[in-house]
Coordinates of C-alpha atoms and ligand atoms in Angstrom, one line a residue:
M481 CA 18.2 36.4 47.0
A482 CA 20.7 39.1 46.9
P483 CA 23.4 38.6 44.3
Q484 CA 26.5 36.9 45.6
P485 CA 29.8 38.8 45.5
P486 CA 32.1 37.2 42.9
K487 CA 34.6 34.9 44.4
P488 CA 38.2 36.0 44.5
L489 CA 41.1 33.7 43.6
P490 CA 42.3 31.9 46.6
A491 CA 45.8 32.8 48.0
N492 CA 48.5 30.8 46.3
A493 CA 46.7 31.2 43.0
T494 CA 48.9 32.2 40.0
I495 CA 48.5 35.3 37.9
G496 CA 49.7 35.0 34.4
I497 CA 51.2 38.2 32.9
L498 CA 51.8 38.8 29.2
G499 CA 54.8 41.1 29.1
G500 CA 57.9 41.0 31.0
G501 CA 58.9 44.6 31.6
Q502 CA 58.9 46.9 34.6
L503 CA 55.2 47.2 34.9
G504 CA 55.0 43.3 35.2
R505 CA 57.8 43.4 37.7
M506 CA 56.0 45.9 39.9
T507 CA 52.8 43.9 39.6
A508 CA 54.5 40.7 40.7
L509 CA 56.1 42.6 43.7
A510 CA 52.6 43.8 44.7
A511 CA 50.9 40.4 44.1
A512 CA 53.2 38.7 46.7
P513 CA 51.9 40.3 49.9
L514 CA 48.4 39.2 48.8
G515 CA 49.6 35.6 48.6
Y516 CA 49.6 35.4 44.8
R517 CA 52.4 34.1 42.5
C518 CA 53.1 35.3 39.0
H519 CA 54.0 33.6 35.8
I520 CA 55.4 35.9 33.1
Y521 CA 54.9 35.1 29.3
D522 CA 57.1 37.3 26.9
P523 CA 59.2 36.4 24.0
D524 CA 62.1 38.0 26.0
A525 CA 60.9 36.9 29.5
A526 CA 64.2 35.2 30.7
G527 CA 66.1 37.4 33.1
G528 CA 64.1 40.5 32.4
P529 CA 62.6 42.9 34.9
A530 CA 59.5 41.0 35.6
A531 CA 61.0 37.4 35.5
Q532 CA 63.6 38.4 38.0
V533 CA 60.9 38.7 40.8
S534 CA 58.4 36.1 39.6
A535 CA 57.7 32.4 40.5
A536 CA 57.8 31.4 36.8
A537 CA 58.6 32.7 33.3
T538 CA 58.1 31.5 29.8
S539 CA 60.2 32.8 27.0
A540 CA 58.3 32.0 23.9
A541 CA 56.8 33.7 20.8
W542 CA 53.2 35.2 21.0
D543 CA 52.2 32.5 18.3
D544 CA 53.8 29.5 20.0
W545 CA 50.4 27.8 20.8
A546 CA 52.1 24.9 22.5
A547 CA 53.8 27.1 24.9
L548 CA 50.6 29.2 25.4
D549 CA 48.8 25.9 26.3
A550 CA 51.4 25.0 28.8
F551 CA 51.3 28.6 30.3
A552 CA 47.4 28.5 30.5
K553 CA 47.5 25.3 32.5
T554 CA 49.7 26.9 35.1
V555 CA 47.7 30.0 35.8
D556 CA 44.3 31.0 37.1
V557 CA 43.9 34.2 35.4
V558 CA 45.8 36.1 32.7
T559 CA 46.3 39.8 32.4
Y560 CA 48.8 41.9 30.5
E561 CA 51.3 44.7 31.2
F562 CA 51.4 46.2 27.8
E563 CA 48.8 46.6 25.2
N564 CA 50.4 45.4 22.1
V565 CA 49.9 41.7 22.7
P566 CA 48.5 40.2 19.4
M567 CA 44.8 39.7 19.6
A568 CA 45.3 36.1 18.3
T569 CA 47.3 35.4 21.4
V570 CA 44.5 36.8 23.8
D571 CA 41.8 34.9 21.8
Y572 CA 43.6 31.6 22.3
L573 CA 44.2 32.2 25.9
M574 CA 40.6 33.3 26.5
R575 CA 39.4 29.8 25.5
R576 CA 41.5 28.3 28.3
V577 CA 41.5 30.7 31.2
P578 CA 39.9 34.1 32.2
V579 CA 41.6 37.1 30.5
R580 CA 41.2 40.3 32.4
P581 CA 40.8 43.0 31.0
G582 CA 39.0 41.4 28.0
P583 CA 39.7 41.9 24.4
M584 CA 37.6 45.1 23.7
A585 CA 40.0 47.1 25.9
L586 CA 43.0 45.9 24.0
E587 CA 41.5 46.3 20.5
V588 CA 40.6 49.9 21.3
A589 CA 43.9 50.8 23.0
Q590 CA 46.1 49.2 20.2
H591 CA 44.9 51.7 17.6
R592 CA 45.0 55.4 17.8
V593 CA 41.9 56.1 15.6
E594 CA 39.8 53.5 17.4
E595 CA 40.8 55.0 20.7
K596 CA 39.8 58.5 19.8
S597 CA 36.5 57.6 18.0
F598 CA 35.5 55.4 21.0
A599 CA 36.1 58.3 23.3
R600 CA 33.9 60.4 21.1
D601 CA 31.2 57.9 21.0
Q602 CA 31.1 58.2 24.7
G603 CA 30.5 61.9 24.4
L604 CA 34.1 62.7 25.4
E605 CA 36.4 65.3 23.7
T606 CA 39.6 64.7 21.8
A607 CA 41.9 66.7 19.7
H608 CA 40.7 67.2 16.1
Y609 CA 41.9 64.2 14.1
W610 CA 41.8 62.5 10.6
G611 CA 42.6 58.8 10.0
V612 CA 45.3 58.7 7.3
T613 CA 46.4 55.6 5.1
T614 CA 47.7 57.4 1.9
L615 CA 49.5 60.6 1.0
D616 CA 46.3 62.0 -0.6
E617 CA 44.5 61.4 2.7
L618 CA 47.2 63.2 4.5
I619 CA 46.8 66.2 2.2
D620 CA 43.0 66.1 2.9
G621 CA 43.6 65.6 6.4
L622 CA 45.8 68.7 6.7
A623 CA 43.2 70.8 5.2
A624 CA 40.6 69.6 7.7
V625 CA 42.8 69.5 10.8
G626 CA 45.1 72.5 10.1
V627 CA 48.6 73.2 11.4
P628 CA 50.4 72.9 13.5
S629 CA 49.6 69.1 13.7
I630 CA 51.2 65.9 14.4
L631 CA 51.2 62.7 12.4
K632 CA 51.5 59.5 14.5
T633 CA 51.5 55.8 13.5
C634 CA 48.2 54.2 14.7
R635 CA 50.0 51.1 16.2
L636 CA 53.0 50.3 18.3
G637 CA 54.0 53.9 19.0
Y638 CA 55.1 54.7 22.5
D639 CA 57.0 57.3 24.4
G640 CA 56.8 59.7 21.4
K641 CA 58.2 57.2 18.8
G642 CA 56.5 57.2 15.4
Q643 CA 55.4 60.8 15.6
I644 CA 56.3 63.7 13.4
R645 CA 55.2 67.4 13.8
I646 CA 53.8 69.2 10.7
D647 CA 54.0 72.9 10.3
M648 CA 53.1 75.3 7.2
D649 CA 56.4 74.7 5.4
T650 CA 56.7 70.9 6.1
S651 CA 57.1 68.7 3.0
L652 CA 54.2 66.3 3.3
S653 CA 55.6 63.6 0.9
K654 CA 58.8 63.6 2.8
V655 CA 56.9 63.1 6.2
W656 CA 54.8 60.4 4.7
D657 CA 57.9 58.6 3.5
D658 CA 59.7 59.1 6.9
L659 CA 56.7 57.7 8.8
G660 CA 57.1 54.4 7.2
S661 CA 53.5 53.3 7.9
D662 CA 50.3 53.4 6.0
D663 CA 48.1 53.4 9.1
A664 CA 48.4 56.7 10.7
I665 CA 46.4 59.6 12.5
L666 CA 46.8 63.3 11.9
E667 CA 46.0 65.2 15.2
R668 CA 45.7 68.9 15.6
M669 CA 48.5 70.1 18.0
V670 CA 46.6 70.9 21.2
R671 CA 47.7 74.1 23.0
F672 CA 47.4 72.6 26.5
T673 CA 48.1 74.3 29.7
T674 CA 48.5 70.9 31.6
E675 CA 48.8 67.3 30.9
V676 CA 46.9 65.1 33.3
S677 CA 46.0 61.5 33.7
V678 CA 43.6 59.4 35.8
I679 CA 44.0 55.7 36.5
A680 CA 40.7 54.0 37.2
A681 CA 40.2 50.5 38.5
R682 CA 37.1 48.2 38.1
G683 CA 36.6 45.2 40.0
L684 CA 34.9 41.9 39.1
D685 CA 31.6 43.2 40.7
G686 CA 31.7 46.4 38.6
E687 CA 32.8 48.6 41.5
I688 CA 35.0 51.5 40.1
A689 CA 37.6 53.5 42.0
C690 CA 39.7 56.3 40.5
F691 CA 43.2 57.4 41.7
P692 CA 43.6 61.3 42.1
V693 CA 44.3 63.2 39.0
T694 CA 48.0 63.3 38.3
E695 CA 49.7 66.2 36.5
N696 CA 52.3 65.0 34.0
S697 CA 55.3 66.6 32.3
H698 CA 56.7 65.0 29.1
E699 CA 60.0 65.8 27.3
D700 CA 60.4 64.6 23.6
G701 CA 57.2 62.5 24.1
I702 CA 58.6 60.7 27.2
L703 CA 57.1 61.1 30.7
R704 CA 59.6 62.9 32.9
R705 CA 57.6 63.9 36.0
S706 CA 54.3 63.3 37.6
V707 CA 52.9 65.2 40.6
V708 CA 49.8 64.9 42.7
P709 CA 47.6 66.5 43.4
A710 CA 47.3 68.1 40.0
Q711 CA 47.1 72.0 40.2
I712 CA 43.8 72.3 38.3
P713 CA 40.4 73.6 39.2
D714 CA 38.0 71.2 40.8
G715 CA 35.6 71.3 37.8
V716 CA 38.5 70.2 35.4
A717 CA 39.5 67.3 37.8
E718 CA 35.8 66.2 37.9
A719 CA 35.7 66.1 34.2
A720 CA 39.0 64.1 33.9
R721 CA 37.6 61.6 36.4
H722 CA 34.3 61.4 34.6
A723 CA 36.3 60.6 31.4
A724 CA 38.2 57.7 33.2
E725 CA 35.1 56.3 34.8
T726 CA 33.0 56.5 31.5
L727 CA 35.7 54.7 29.5
I728 CA 36.5 52.0 31.9
E729 CA 32.8 51.2 32.3
A730 CA 32.2 51.4 28.4
L731 CA 35.2 49.1 27.8
D732 CA 33.9 46.6 30.3
I733 CA 37.3 46.4 31.9
V734 CA 38.1 44.3 35.0
G735 CA 41.5 45.7 35.8
L736 CA 42.9 49.2 35.3
L737 CA 42.6 51.9 32.7
A738 CA 44.9 54.7 32.5
V739 CA 43.6 57.8 30.6
E740 CA 46.0 60.6 29.4
M741 CA 44.4 63.9 28.7
F742 CA 45.1 67.4 27.7
V743 CA 43.7 70.5 29.7
T744 CA 43.2 73.5 27.4
E745 CA 43.3 77.2 28.3
E746 CA 39.5 77.1 28.2
G747 CA 39.4 74.3 30.7
E748 CA 38.5 71.6 28.2
V749 CA 39.6 68.1 28.9
L750 CA 40.7 66.2 25.7
V751 CA 41.3 62.4 25.8
N752 CA 44.6 61.7 24.3
E753 CA 45.5 58.0 25.0
V754 CA 44.2 55.1 26.9
A755 CA 46.1 52.1 28.3
P756 CA 44.2 49.0 30.0
R757 CA 47.2 48.4 32.4
P758 CA 49.2 50.1 35.1
H759 CA 50.8 53.2 33.9
N760 CA 53.9 55.2 34.4
S761 CA 51.9 58.2 35.7
G762 CA 50.6 56.1 38.4
H763 CA 53.9 55.1 39.9
W764 CA 53.6 57.8 42.6
T765 CA 50.8 55.7 44.2
Q766 CA 53.5 53.2 45.5
N767 CA 54.6 55.6 48.2
G768 CA 51.9 58.4 48.2
C769 CA 48.7 56.7 48.1
A770 CA 46.6 54.4 50.4
T771 CA 46.8 51.6 47.7
S772 CA 49.4 51.4 45.0
Q773 CA 48.1 51.1 41.4
F774 CA 49.8 47.7 41.2
E775 CA 48.1 46.4 44.2
Q776 CA 44.8 47.8 42.9
F777 CA 45.5 46.0 39.6
V778 CA 46.1 42.6 41.3
R779 CA 43.0 43.2 43.6
A780 CA 40.9 43.8 40.5
V781 CA 42.0 40.9 38.2
T782 CA 41.8 38.4 41.2
G783 CA 38.4 39.5 42.2
L784 CA 39.4 41.0 45.6
P785 CA 37.7 44.2 46.8
L786 CA 39.3 47.5 45.5
G787 CA 41.5 49.4 48.0
P788 CA 41.1 53.0 49.0
T789 CA 42.7 55.5 46.7
D790 CA 43.3 58.6 49.1
I791 CA 46.4 60.6 48.8
L792 CA 48.7 60.2 51.7
F793 CA 51.3 62.7 50.6
E794 CA 51.7 65.2 48.1
T795 CA 54.2 63.4 45.9
E796 CA 56.3 63.8 42.8
M797 CA 57.5 60.9 40.6
L798 CA 60.8 61.4 38.6
N799 CA 61.5 58.9 35.9
L800 CA 65.2 57.8 35.7
I801 CA 65.9 57.6 32.0
G802 CA 69.2 56.6 30.7
D803 CA 72.0 58.1 32.7
D804 CA 69.7 59.5 35.3
V805 CA 70.4 56.3 37.2
D806 CA 73.8 57.8 38.0
A807 CA 72.0 60.1 40.4
V808 CA 70.6 57.2 42.5
P809 CA 73.1 57.5 45.3
G810 CA 71.9 61.1 45.8
H811 CA 68.3 60.1 45.9
L812 CA 69.0 57.4 48.5
R813 CA 70.3 60.0 50.8
D814 CA 67.1 62.0 50.6
P815 CA 64.8 61.0 53.4
A816 CA 61.7 61.9 51.3
A817 CA 62.6 59.7 48.4
H818 CA 62.0 56.1 47.5
V819 CA 64.0 54.6 44.7
H820 CA 62.6 51.9 42.4
L821 CA 64.9 50.3 39.9
Y822 CA 63.8 47.9 37.2
G823 CA 66.8 45.5 37.1
K824 CA 67.8 46.4 33.5
A825 CA 71.3 45.5 32.8
E826 CA 72.2 48.2 30.4
S827 CA 71.4 51.9 30.4
R828 CA 70.7 53.4 27.1
P829 CA 69.5 56.9 26.2
G830 CA 65.7 57.0 26.4
R831 CA 65.4 53.8 28.2
K832 CA 63.3 53.9 31.4
M833 CA 65.7 52.4 34.1
G834 CA 63.7 53.3 37.2
H835 CA 61.9 56.0 39.0
V836 CA 62.0 58.0 42.3
N837 CA 58.9 58.9 44.3
R838 CA 59.6 61.9 46.5
R839 CA 57.2 63.1 49.3
L840 CA 56.7 66.9 48.9
S841 CA 54.7 67.4 52.1
L842 CA 52.2 65.8 54.3
R843 CA 48.6 66.1 52.8
R844 CA 46.8 69.1 54.4
G845 CA 44.4 67.9 57.1
S846 CA 46.0 64.6 57.6
Ligands
LIG341 P1 51.3 60.2 22.9 O1 52.3 59.1 22.4 O2 50.1 60.4 22.1 O3 51.0 60.0 24.4 O4 52.2 61.5 22.9 C1 53.3 61.8 23.7 C2 53.3 63.3 24.1 O5 53.5 64.0 22.9 C3 52.1 63.7 24.8 O6 52.1 63.4 26.1 C4 52.1 65.3 24.5 O7 53.1 65.8 25.3 C5 52.7 65.2 23.1 N1 51.5 65.2 22.2 C6 51.0 64.2 21.6 N2 49.9 64.5 20.8 C7 49.7 65.7 20.9 C8 48.8 66.7 20.3 N3 47.8 66.4 19.6 N4 48.9 68.0 20.8 C9 50.0 68.4 21.6 N5 50.9 67.5 22.1 C10 50.8 66.3 21.8

């Protein structure tokens, strides 16, 4: 007998989301048209971006086992919108309800050395790197990796936080003290021509669909702008897609995997970071793609078939960071623009307040 396709969750089922930020918000908004409800779990869930648009929210600590028990009883599947959920929380929930993606993806994505060595084990390229836990190892690492290089904390770094550049004249003991962590990675500074990312989705039946390669510009480690299609040769795009497909399969993910990569002058594709969840560089899909990354995420974790990933419009995504939100009235007057705000009460420098997706042109041939 032919294998039966996996059964999707019925409409009206509830998706539990660990994490209460903007990615949870946009996932909950995408779940609604498919008939699903969302229950947010986060120590600061109450009134946050995701809770504002969800059927239920629990504000409790990651190790509040009674609260996790109660949460598990109300949901049909659990996923997460950020990758720093403690592993013990995920282990606890997994014994009560399916958690998608599973723990391997989280474990790898939570640690920069794990992430790079996992990518290399799959035959993919990364920047030269060296795991560093002491000042002596930093000195050895610098001899191996060379300058300029960049020292990063292995865990909990995001948007360029926990990163220090090292040049010839940098004092290593000062850098080591400033980093304030004894679990770090030293990476050779890559002279990239382009930064790109690919978001892949994998369904419950193992089907994989990649979104088109996105070209990204960062400032001070924070994503500012993404544009599709990426202006890169076909062979480079193919290598980027291959990296995402290889990693999502190897990590046995049901859900999404975002893979950030550097493209060098020689056309090499180096894996920099992975995230097993929706990603800022995929926000353009909300208005420029046949299926948004958030809908695709919901489809994957609930067992629905994946949606098409064709580009509808050449699109740019601009992050609204800090005071950038003051420009929203202007964006609203632009007929090519779609504004997405995250419902954050207070704007602070460096804080992502929303984004704008702007149509650049109709896709040629469409
Ligand atoms: P990350 O937190 O690793 O995603 O780094 C944030 C940004 O810093 C990247 O998107 C790059 O723009 C820059 N960056 C990080 N690592 C490197 C590296 N090894 N070489 C060059 N630029 C880097």
